[in-house]
mmCIF file of C-alpha atoms in Angstrom:
data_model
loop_
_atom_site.group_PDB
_atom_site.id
_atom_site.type_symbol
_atom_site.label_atom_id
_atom_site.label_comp_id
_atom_site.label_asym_id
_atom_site.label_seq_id
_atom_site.Cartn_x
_atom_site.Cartn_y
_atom_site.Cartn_z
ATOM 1 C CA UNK P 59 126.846 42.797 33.450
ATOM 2 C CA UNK P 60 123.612 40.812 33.697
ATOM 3 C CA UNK P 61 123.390 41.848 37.570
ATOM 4 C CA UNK P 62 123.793 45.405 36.222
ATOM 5 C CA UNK P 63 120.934 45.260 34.134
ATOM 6 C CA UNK P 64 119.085 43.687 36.581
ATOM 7 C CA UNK P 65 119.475 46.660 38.833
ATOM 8 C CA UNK P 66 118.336 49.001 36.620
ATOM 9 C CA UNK P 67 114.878 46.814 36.424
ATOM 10 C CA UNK P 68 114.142 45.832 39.725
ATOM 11 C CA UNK P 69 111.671 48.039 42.009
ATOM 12 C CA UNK P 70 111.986 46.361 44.493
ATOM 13 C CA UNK P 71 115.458 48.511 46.837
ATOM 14 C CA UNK P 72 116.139 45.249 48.852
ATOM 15 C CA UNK P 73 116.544 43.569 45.965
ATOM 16 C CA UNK P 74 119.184 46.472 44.753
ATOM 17 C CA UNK P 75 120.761 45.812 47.398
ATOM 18 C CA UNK P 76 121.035 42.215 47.807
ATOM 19 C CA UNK P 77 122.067 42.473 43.467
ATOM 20 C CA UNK P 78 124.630 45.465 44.442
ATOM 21 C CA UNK P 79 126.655 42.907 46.807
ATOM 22 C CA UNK P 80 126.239 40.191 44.390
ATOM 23 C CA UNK P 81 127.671 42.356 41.999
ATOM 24 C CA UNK P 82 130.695 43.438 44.302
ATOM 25 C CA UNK P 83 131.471 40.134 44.776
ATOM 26 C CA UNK P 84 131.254 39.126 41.391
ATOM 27 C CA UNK P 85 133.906 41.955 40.632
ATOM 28 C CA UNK P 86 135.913 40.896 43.205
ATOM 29 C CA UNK P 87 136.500 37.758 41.457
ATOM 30 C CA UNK P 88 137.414 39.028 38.292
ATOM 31 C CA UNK P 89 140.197 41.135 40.528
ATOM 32 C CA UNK P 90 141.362 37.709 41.324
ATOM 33 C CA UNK P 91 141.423 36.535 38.012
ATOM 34 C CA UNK P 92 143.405 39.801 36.942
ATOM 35 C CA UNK P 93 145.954 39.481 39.067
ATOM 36 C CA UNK P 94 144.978 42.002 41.682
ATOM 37 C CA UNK P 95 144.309 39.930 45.302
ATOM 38 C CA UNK P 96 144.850 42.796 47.142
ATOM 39 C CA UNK P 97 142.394 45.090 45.741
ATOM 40 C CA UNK P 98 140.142 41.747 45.160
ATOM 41 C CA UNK P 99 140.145 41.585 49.131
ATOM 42 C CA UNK P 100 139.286 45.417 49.497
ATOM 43 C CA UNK P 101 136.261 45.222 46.745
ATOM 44 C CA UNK P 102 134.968 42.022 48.679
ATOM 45 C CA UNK P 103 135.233 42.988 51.826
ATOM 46 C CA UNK P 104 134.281 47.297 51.674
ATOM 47 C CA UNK P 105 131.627 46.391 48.837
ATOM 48 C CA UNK P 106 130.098 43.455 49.385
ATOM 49 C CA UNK P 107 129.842 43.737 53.423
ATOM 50 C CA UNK P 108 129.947 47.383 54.213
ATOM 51 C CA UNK P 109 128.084 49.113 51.470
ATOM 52 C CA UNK P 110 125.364 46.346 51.839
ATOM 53 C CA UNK P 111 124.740 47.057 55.759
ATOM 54 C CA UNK P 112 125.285 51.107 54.822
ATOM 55 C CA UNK P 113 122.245 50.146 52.165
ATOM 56 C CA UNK P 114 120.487 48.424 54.222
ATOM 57 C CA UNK P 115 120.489 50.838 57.168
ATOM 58 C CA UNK P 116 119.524 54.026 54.012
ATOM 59 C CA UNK P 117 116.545 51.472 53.597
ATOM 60 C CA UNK P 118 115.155 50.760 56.721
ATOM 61 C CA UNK P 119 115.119 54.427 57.255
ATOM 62 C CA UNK P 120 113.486 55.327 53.988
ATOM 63 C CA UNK P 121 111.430 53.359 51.793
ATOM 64 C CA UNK P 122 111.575 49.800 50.735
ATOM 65 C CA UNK P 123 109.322 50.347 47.127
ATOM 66 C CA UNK P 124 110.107 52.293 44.204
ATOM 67 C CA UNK P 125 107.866 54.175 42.415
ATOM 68 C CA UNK P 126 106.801 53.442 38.564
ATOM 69 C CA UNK P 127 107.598 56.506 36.335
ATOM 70 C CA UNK P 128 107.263 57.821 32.937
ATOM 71 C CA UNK P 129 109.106 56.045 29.645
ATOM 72 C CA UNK P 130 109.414 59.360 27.898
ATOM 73 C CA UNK P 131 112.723 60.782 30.117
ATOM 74 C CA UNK P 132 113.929 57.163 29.529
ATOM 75 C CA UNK P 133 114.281 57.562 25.852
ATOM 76 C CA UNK P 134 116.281 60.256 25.702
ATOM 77 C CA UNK P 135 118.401 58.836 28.693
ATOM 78 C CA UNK P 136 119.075 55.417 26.147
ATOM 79 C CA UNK P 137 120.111 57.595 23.807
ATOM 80 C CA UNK P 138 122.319 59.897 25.285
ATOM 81 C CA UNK P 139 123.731 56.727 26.663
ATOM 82 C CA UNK P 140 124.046 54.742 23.429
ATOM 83 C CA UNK P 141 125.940 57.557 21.910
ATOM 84 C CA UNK P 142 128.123 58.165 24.625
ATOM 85 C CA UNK P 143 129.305 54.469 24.621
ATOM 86 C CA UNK P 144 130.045 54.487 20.835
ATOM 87 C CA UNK P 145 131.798 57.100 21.249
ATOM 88 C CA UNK P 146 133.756 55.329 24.320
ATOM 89 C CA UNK P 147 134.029 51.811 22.517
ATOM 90 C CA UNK P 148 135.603 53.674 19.439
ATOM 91 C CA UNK P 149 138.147 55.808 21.446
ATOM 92 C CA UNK P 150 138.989 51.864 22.659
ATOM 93 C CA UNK P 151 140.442 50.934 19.032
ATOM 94 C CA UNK P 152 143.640 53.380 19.835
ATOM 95 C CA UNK P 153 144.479 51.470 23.256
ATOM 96 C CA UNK P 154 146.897 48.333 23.715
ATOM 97 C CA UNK P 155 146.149 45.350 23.693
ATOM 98 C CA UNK P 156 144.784 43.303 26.506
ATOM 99 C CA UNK P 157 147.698 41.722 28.873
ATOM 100 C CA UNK P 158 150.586 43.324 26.289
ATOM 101 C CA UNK P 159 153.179 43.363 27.322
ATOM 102 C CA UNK P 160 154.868 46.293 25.612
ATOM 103 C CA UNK P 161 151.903 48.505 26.927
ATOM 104 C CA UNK P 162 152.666 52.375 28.081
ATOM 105 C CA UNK P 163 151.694 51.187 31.576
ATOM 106 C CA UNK P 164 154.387 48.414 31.747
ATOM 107 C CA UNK P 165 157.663 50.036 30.875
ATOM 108 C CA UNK P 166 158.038 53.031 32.789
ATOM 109 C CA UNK P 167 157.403 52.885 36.624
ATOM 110 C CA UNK P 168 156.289 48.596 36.783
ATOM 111 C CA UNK P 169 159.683 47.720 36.171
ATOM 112 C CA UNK P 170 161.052 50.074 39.053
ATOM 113 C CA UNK P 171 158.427 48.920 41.772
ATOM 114 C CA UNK P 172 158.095 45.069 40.594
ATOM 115 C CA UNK P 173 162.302 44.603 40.655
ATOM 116 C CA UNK P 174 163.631 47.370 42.925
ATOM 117 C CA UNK P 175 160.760 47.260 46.078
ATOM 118 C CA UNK P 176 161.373 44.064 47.945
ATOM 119 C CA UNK P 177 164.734 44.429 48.132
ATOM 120 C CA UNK P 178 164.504 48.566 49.155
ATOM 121 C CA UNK P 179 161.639 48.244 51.490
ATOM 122 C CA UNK P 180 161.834 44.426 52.140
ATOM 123 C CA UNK P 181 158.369 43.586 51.863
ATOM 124 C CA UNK P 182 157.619 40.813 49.398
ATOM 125 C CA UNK P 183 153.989 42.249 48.735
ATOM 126 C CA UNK P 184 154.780 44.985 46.409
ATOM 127 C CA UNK P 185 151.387 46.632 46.529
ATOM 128 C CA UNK P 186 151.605 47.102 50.064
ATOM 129 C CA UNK P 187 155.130 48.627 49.993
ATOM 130 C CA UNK P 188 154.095 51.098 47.112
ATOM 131 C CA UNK P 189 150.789 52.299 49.365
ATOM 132 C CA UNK P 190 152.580 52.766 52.211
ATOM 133 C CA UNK P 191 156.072 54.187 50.698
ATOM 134 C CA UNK P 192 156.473 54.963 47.821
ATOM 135 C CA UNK P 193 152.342 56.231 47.562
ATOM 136 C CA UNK P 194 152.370 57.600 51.359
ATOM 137 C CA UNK P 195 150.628 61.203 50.491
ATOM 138 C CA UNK P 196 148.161 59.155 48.509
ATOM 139 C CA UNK P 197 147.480 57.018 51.579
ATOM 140 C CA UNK P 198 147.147 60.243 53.677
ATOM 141 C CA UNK P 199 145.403 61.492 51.356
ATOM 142 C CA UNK P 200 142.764 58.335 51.338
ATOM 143 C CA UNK P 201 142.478 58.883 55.500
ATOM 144 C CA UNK P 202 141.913 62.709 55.238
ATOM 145 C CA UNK P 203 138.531 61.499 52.977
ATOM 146 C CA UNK P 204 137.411 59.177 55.002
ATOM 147 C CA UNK P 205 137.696 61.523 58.174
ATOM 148 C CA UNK P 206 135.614 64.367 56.395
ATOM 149 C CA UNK P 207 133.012 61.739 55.164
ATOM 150 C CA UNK P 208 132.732 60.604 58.561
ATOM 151 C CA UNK P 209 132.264 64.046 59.771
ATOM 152 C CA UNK P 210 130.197 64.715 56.783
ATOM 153 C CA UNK P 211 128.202 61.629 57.741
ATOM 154 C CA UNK P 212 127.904 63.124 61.497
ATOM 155 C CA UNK P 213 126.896 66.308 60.832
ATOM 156 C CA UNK P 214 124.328 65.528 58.114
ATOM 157 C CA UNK P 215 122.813 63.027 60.039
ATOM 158 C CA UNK P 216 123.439 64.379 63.829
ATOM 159 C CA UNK P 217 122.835 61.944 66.616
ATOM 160 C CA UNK P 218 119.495 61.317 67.675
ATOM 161 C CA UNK P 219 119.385 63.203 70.218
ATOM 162 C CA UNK P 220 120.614 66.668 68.771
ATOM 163 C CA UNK P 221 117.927 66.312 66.218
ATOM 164 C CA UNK P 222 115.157 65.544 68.402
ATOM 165 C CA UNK P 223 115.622 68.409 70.777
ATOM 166 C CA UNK P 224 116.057 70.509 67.591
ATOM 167 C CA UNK P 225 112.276 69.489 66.422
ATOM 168 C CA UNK P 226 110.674 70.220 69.715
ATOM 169 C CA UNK P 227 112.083 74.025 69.183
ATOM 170 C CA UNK P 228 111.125 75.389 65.856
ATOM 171 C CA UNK P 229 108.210 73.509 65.300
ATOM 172 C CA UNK P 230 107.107 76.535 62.965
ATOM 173 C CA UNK P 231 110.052 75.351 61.000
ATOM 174 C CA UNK P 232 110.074 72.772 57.633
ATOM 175 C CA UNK P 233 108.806 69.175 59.026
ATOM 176 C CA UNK P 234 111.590 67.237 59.923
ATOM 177 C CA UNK P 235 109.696 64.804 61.768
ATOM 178 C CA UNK P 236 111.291 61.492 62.137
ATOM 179 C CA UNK P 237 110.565 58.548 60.360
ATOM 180 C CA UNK P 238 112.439 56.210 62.150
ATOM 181 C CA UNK A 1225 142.231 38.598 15.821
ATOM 182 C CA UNK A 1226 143.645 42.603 16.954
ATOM 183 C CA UNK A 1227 139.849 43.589 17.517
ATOM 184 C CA UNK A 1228 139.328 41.007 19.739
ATOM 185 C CA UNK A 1229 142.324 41.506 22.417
ATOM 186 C CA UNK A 1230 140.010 44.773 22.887
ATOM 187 C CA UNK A 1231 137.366 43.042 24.554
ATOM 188 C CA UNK A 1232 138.499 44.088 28.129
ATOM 189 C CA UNK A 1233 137.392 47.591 27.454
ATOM 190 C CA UNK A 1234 134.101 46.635 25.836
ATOM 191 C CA UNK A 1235 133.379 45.125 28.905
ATOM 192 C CA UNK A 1236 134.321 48.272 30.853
ATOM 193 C CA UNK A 1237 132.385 50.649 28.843
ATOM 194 C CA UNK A 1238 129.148 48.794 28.824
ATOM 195 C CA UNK A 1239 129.248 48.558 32.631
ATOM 196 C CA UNK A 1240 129.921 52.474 32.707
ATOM 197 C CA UNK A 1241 126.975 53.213 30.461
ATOM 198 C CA UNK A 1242 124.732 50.588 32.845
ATOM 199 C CA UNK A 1243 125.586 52.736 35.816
ATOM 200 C CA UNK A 1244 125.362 56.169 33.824
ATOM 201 C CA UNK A 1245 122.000 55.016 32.321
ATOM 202 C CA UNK A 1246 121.191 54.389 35.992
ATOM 203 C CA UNK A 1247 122.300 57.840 37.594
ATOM 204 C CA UNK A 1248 120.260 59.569 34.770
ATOM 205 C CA UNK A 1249 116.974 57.881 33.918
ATOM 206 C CA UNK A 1250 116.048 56.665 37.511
ATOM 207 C CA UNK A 1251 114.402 59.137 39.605
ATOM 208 C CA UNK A 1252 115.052 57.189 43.147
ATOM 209 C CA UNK A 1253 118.013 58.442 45.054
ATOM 210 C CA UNK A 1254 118.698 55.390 46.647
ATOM 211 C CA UNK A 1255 119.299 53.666 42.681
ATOM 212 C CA UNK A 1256 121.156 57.023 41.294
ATOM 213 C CA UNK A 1257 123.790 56.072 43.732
ATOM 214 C CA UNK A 1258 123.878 52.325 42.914
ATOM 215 C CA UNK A 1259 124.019 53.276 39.431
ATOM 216 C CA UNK A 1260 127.229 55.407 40.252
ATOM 217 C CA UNK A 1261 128.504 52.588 42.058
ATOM 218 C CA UNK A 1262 128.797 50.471 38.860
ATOM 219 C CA UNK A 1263 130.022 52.944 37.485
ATOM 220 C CA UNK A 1264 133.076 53.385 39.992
ATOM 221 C CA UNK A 1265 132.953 49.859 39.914
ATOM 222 C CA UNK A 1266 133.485 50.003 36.104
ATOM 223 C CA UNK A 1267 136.706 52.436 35.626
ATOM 224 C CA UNK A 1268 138.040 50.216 38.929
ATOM 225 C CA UNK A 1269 137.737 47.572 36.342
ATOM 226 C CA UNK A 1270 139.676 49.466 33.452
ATOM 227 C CA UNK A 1271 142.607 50.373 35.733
ATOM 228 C CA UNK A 1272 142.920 46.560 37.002
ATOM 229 C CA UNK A 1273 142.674 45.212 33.638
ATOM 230 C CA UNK A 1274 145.654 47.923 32.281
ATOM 231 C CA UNK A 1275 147.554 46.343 34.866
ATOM 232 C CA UNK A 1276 147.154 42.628 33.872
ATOM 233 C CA UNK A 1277 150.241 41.329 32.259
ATOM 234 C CA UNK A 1278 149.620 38.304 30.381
ATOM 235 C CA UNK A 1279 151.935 35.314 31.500
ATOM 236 C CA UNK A 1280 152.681 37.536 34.917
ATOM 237 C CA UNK A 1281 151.188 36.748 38.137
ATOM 238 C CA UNK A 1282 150.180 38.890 41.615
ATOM 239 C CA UNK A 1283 152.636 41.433 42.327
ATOM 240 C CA UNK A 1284 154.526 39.163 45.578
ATOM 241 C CA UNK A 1285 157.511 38.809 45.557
ATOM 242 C CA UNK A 1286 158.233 35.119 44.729
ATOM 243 C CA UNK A 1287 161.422 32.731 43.769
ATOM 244 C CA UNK A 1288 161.947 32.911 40.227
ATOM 245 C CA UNK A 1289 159.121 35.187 38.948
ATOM 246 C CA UNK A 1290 160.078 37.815 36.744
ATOM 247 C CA UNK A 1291 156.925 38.877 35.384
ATOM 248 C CA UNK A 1292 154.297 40.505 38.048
ATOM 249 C CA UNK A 1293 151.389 42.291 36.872
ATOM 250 C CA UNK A 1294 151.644 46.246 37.503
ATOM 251 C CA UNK A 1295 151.325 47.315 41.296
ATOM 252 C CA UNK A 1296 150.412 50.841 40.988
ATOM 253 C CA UNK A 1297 147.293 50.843 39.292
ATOM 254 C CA UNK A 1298 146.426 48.301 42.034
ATOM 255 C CA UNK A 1299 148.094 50.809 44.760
ATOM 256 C CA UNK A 1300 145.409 53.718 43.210
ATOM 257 C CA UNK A 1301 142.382 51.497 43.068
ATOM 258 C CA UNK A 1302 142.677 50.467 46.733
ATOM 259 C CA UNK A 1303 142.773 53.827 47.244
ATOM 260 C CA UNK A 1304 139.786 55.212 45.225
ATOM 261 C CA UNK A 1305 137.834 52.046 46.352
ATOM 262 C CA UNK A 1306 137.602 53.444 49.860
ATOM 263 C CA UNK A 1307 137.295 56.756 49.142
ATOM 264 C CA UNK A 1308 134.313 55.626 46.781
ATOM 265 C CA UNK A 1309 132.412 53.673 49.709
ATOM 266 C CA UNK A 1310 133.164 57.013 51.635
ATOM 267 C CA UNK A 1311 131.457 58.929 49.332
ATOM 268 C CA UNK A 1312 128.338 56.647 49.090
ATOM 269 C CA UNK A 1313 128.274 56.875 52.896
ATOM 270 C CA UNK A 1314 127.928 60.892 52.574
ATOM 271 C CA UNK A 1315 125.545 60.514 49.398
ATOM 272 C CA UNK A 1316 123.232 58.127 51.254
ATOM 273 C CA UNK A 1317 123.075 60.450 54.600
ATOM 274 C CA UNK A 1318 121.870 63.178 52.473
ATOM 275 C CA UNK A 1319 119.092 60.493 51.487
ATOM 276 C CA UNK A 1320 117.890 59.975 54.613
ATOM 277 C CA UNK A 1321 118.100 63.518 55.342
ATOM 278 C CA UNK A 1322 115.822 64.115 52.268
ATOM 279 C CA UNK A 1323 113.675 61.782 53.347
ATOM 280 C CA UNK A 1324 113.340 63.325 56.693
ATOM 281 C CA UNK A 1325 112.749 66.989 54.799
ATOM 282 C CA UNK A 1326 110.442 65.818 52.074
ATOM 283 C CA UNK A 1327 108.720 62.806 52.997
ATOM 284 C CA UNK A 1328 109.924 60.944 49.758
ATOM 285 C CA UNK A 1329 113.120 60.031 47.848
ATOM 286 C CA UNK A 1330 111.695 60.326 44.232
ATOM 287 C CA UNK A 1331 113.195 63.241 42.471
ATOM 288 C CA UNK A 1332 110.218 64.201 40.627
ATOM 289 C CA UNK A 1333 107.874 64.258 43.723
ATOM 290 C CA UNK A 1334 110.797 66.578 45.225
ATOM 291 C CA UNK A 1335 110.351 68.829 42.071
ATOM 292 C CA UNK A 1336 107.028 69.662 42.415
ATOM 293 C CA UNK A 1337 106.811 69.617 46.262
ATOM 294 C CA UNK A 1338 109.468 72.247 45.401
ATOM 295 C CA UNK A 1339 107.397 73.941 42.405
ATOM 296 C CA UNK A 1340 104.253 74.391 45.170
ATOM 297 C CA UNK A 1341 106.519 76.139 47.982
#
């Protein structure tokens, strides 16, 4: 929480970014503590590593500073925000109780993966057998995303020299000179 | 005493309204998508702590645990923590792309660079 506000604060990007993995891995260890190692290992390794050196790469290709602006848009912005979180933190009052354990989410399908899934799929990790069984079309679902993103990411960006040979033809066109 | 077994979702919402305060008062690009990192980060959070069973431990399989904490909240947010970092990837092309157009990453300079064209 205190590296969150810190984010919002700081000008300086590096510094977002360096506070952005601190914060990953800061969240990774409260996965730990809440009983979730596998996702724990997922938010420390995809957050803190690869979103840092994704960050990092966005930086070195843009700008480093950010600039100072207006308070008045601010204002507004706290409040919208204020009243959108009362509104959150009193829709809280209707949910269970923290770790109960006669909570909606623990009596229907828990039961069925935590006592059934080792023995039908013979796995003793039970989050791996649900992703990859019981979950598949999520799991396919996850790899279909990643492959348009990466496409996404490839045909945003092109490679270098696509774009280059693309400046020296329309130069009458909107400057896309390169920074890097 | 009920009030405070709450606290888990306190926690939750005041990280969501960090990252939303982010994505709408900053004008830099590069923050707006931090700020809706946390705020991924913050509803990964919620689903993680739904699944926490008090007294249970990590869902593997061990001799003579009965209790695990649920796995399929964990299965989902495995899944939604990739596709988030995907879509960061995509969001932060399409900042250096805007750089490349515009010359800046501020969303107000982009406004009126817009407002002269």
């Amino acid at each position: 929480m205190v590296v969150g506000i810190a984010i919002v604060r700081v000008r300086n990007l590096l510094a977002v970014t360096m506070l952005t993995g601190i914060y990953s891995l800061l969240v990774a260890i409260l996965f730990v503590l809440l009983d979730a190692v596998d996702v724990a290992l997922t938010e420390a390794a995809v957050g803190a590593g690869l979103l840092v050196i994704l960050m990092l790469a966005t930086i070195s290709l843009t700008t480093r500073k950010e600039k100072v602006h207006a308070t008045r848009q601010s204002i507004m912005a706290l409040v919208v925000v204020s009243v959108t979180g009362a509104a959150l933190i009193y829709a809280t009052l209707d949910m269970p109780r923290f770790g109960d354990p006669e909570a909606p989410a623990h009596v229907h399908l828990s039961p069925r993966f935590t006592q059934e899934s080792p023995t039908e799929i013979g796995i003793p990790n039970m989050v791996t057998s649900v992703l990859a069984t019981y979950r598949g079309i999520d799991t396919l679902g996850e790899a279909v995303v990643i492959y348009a993103a990466a496409v996404g990411v490839l045909l945003v960006l092109g490679t270098g020299t696509v774009r280059r040979r693309r400046n020296r033809k329309d130069e009458d066109g909107p400057e896309a000179g390169e920074k890097s | 005493m009920e009030l405070l077994g709450l606290y888990n979702y306190w926690v939750v919402v005041v990280l969501m309204m960090i990252g939303f305060y982010i994505v709408i008062a900053q004008g830099n690009l590069i923050k707006k998508l931090v700020g809706l990192n946390i705020f991924q980060t913050s509803v990964f959070v919620f689903f993680i702590s739904l699944a926490y069973l008090e007294g249970g431990t990590a869902p593997i399989a061990l001799e003579g645990v009965s209790e695990y904490s649920n796995p399929l909240p964990h299965v989902l947010i495995l899944t939604a923590i990739v596709v988030g970092v995907a879509l960061t990837a995509m969001g932060l092309a399409l900042v250096v792309r805007i750089q490349e157009t515009y010359g800046t990453i501020e969303e107000d300079e982009i406004h009126q660079q817009e407002d002269l064209h």
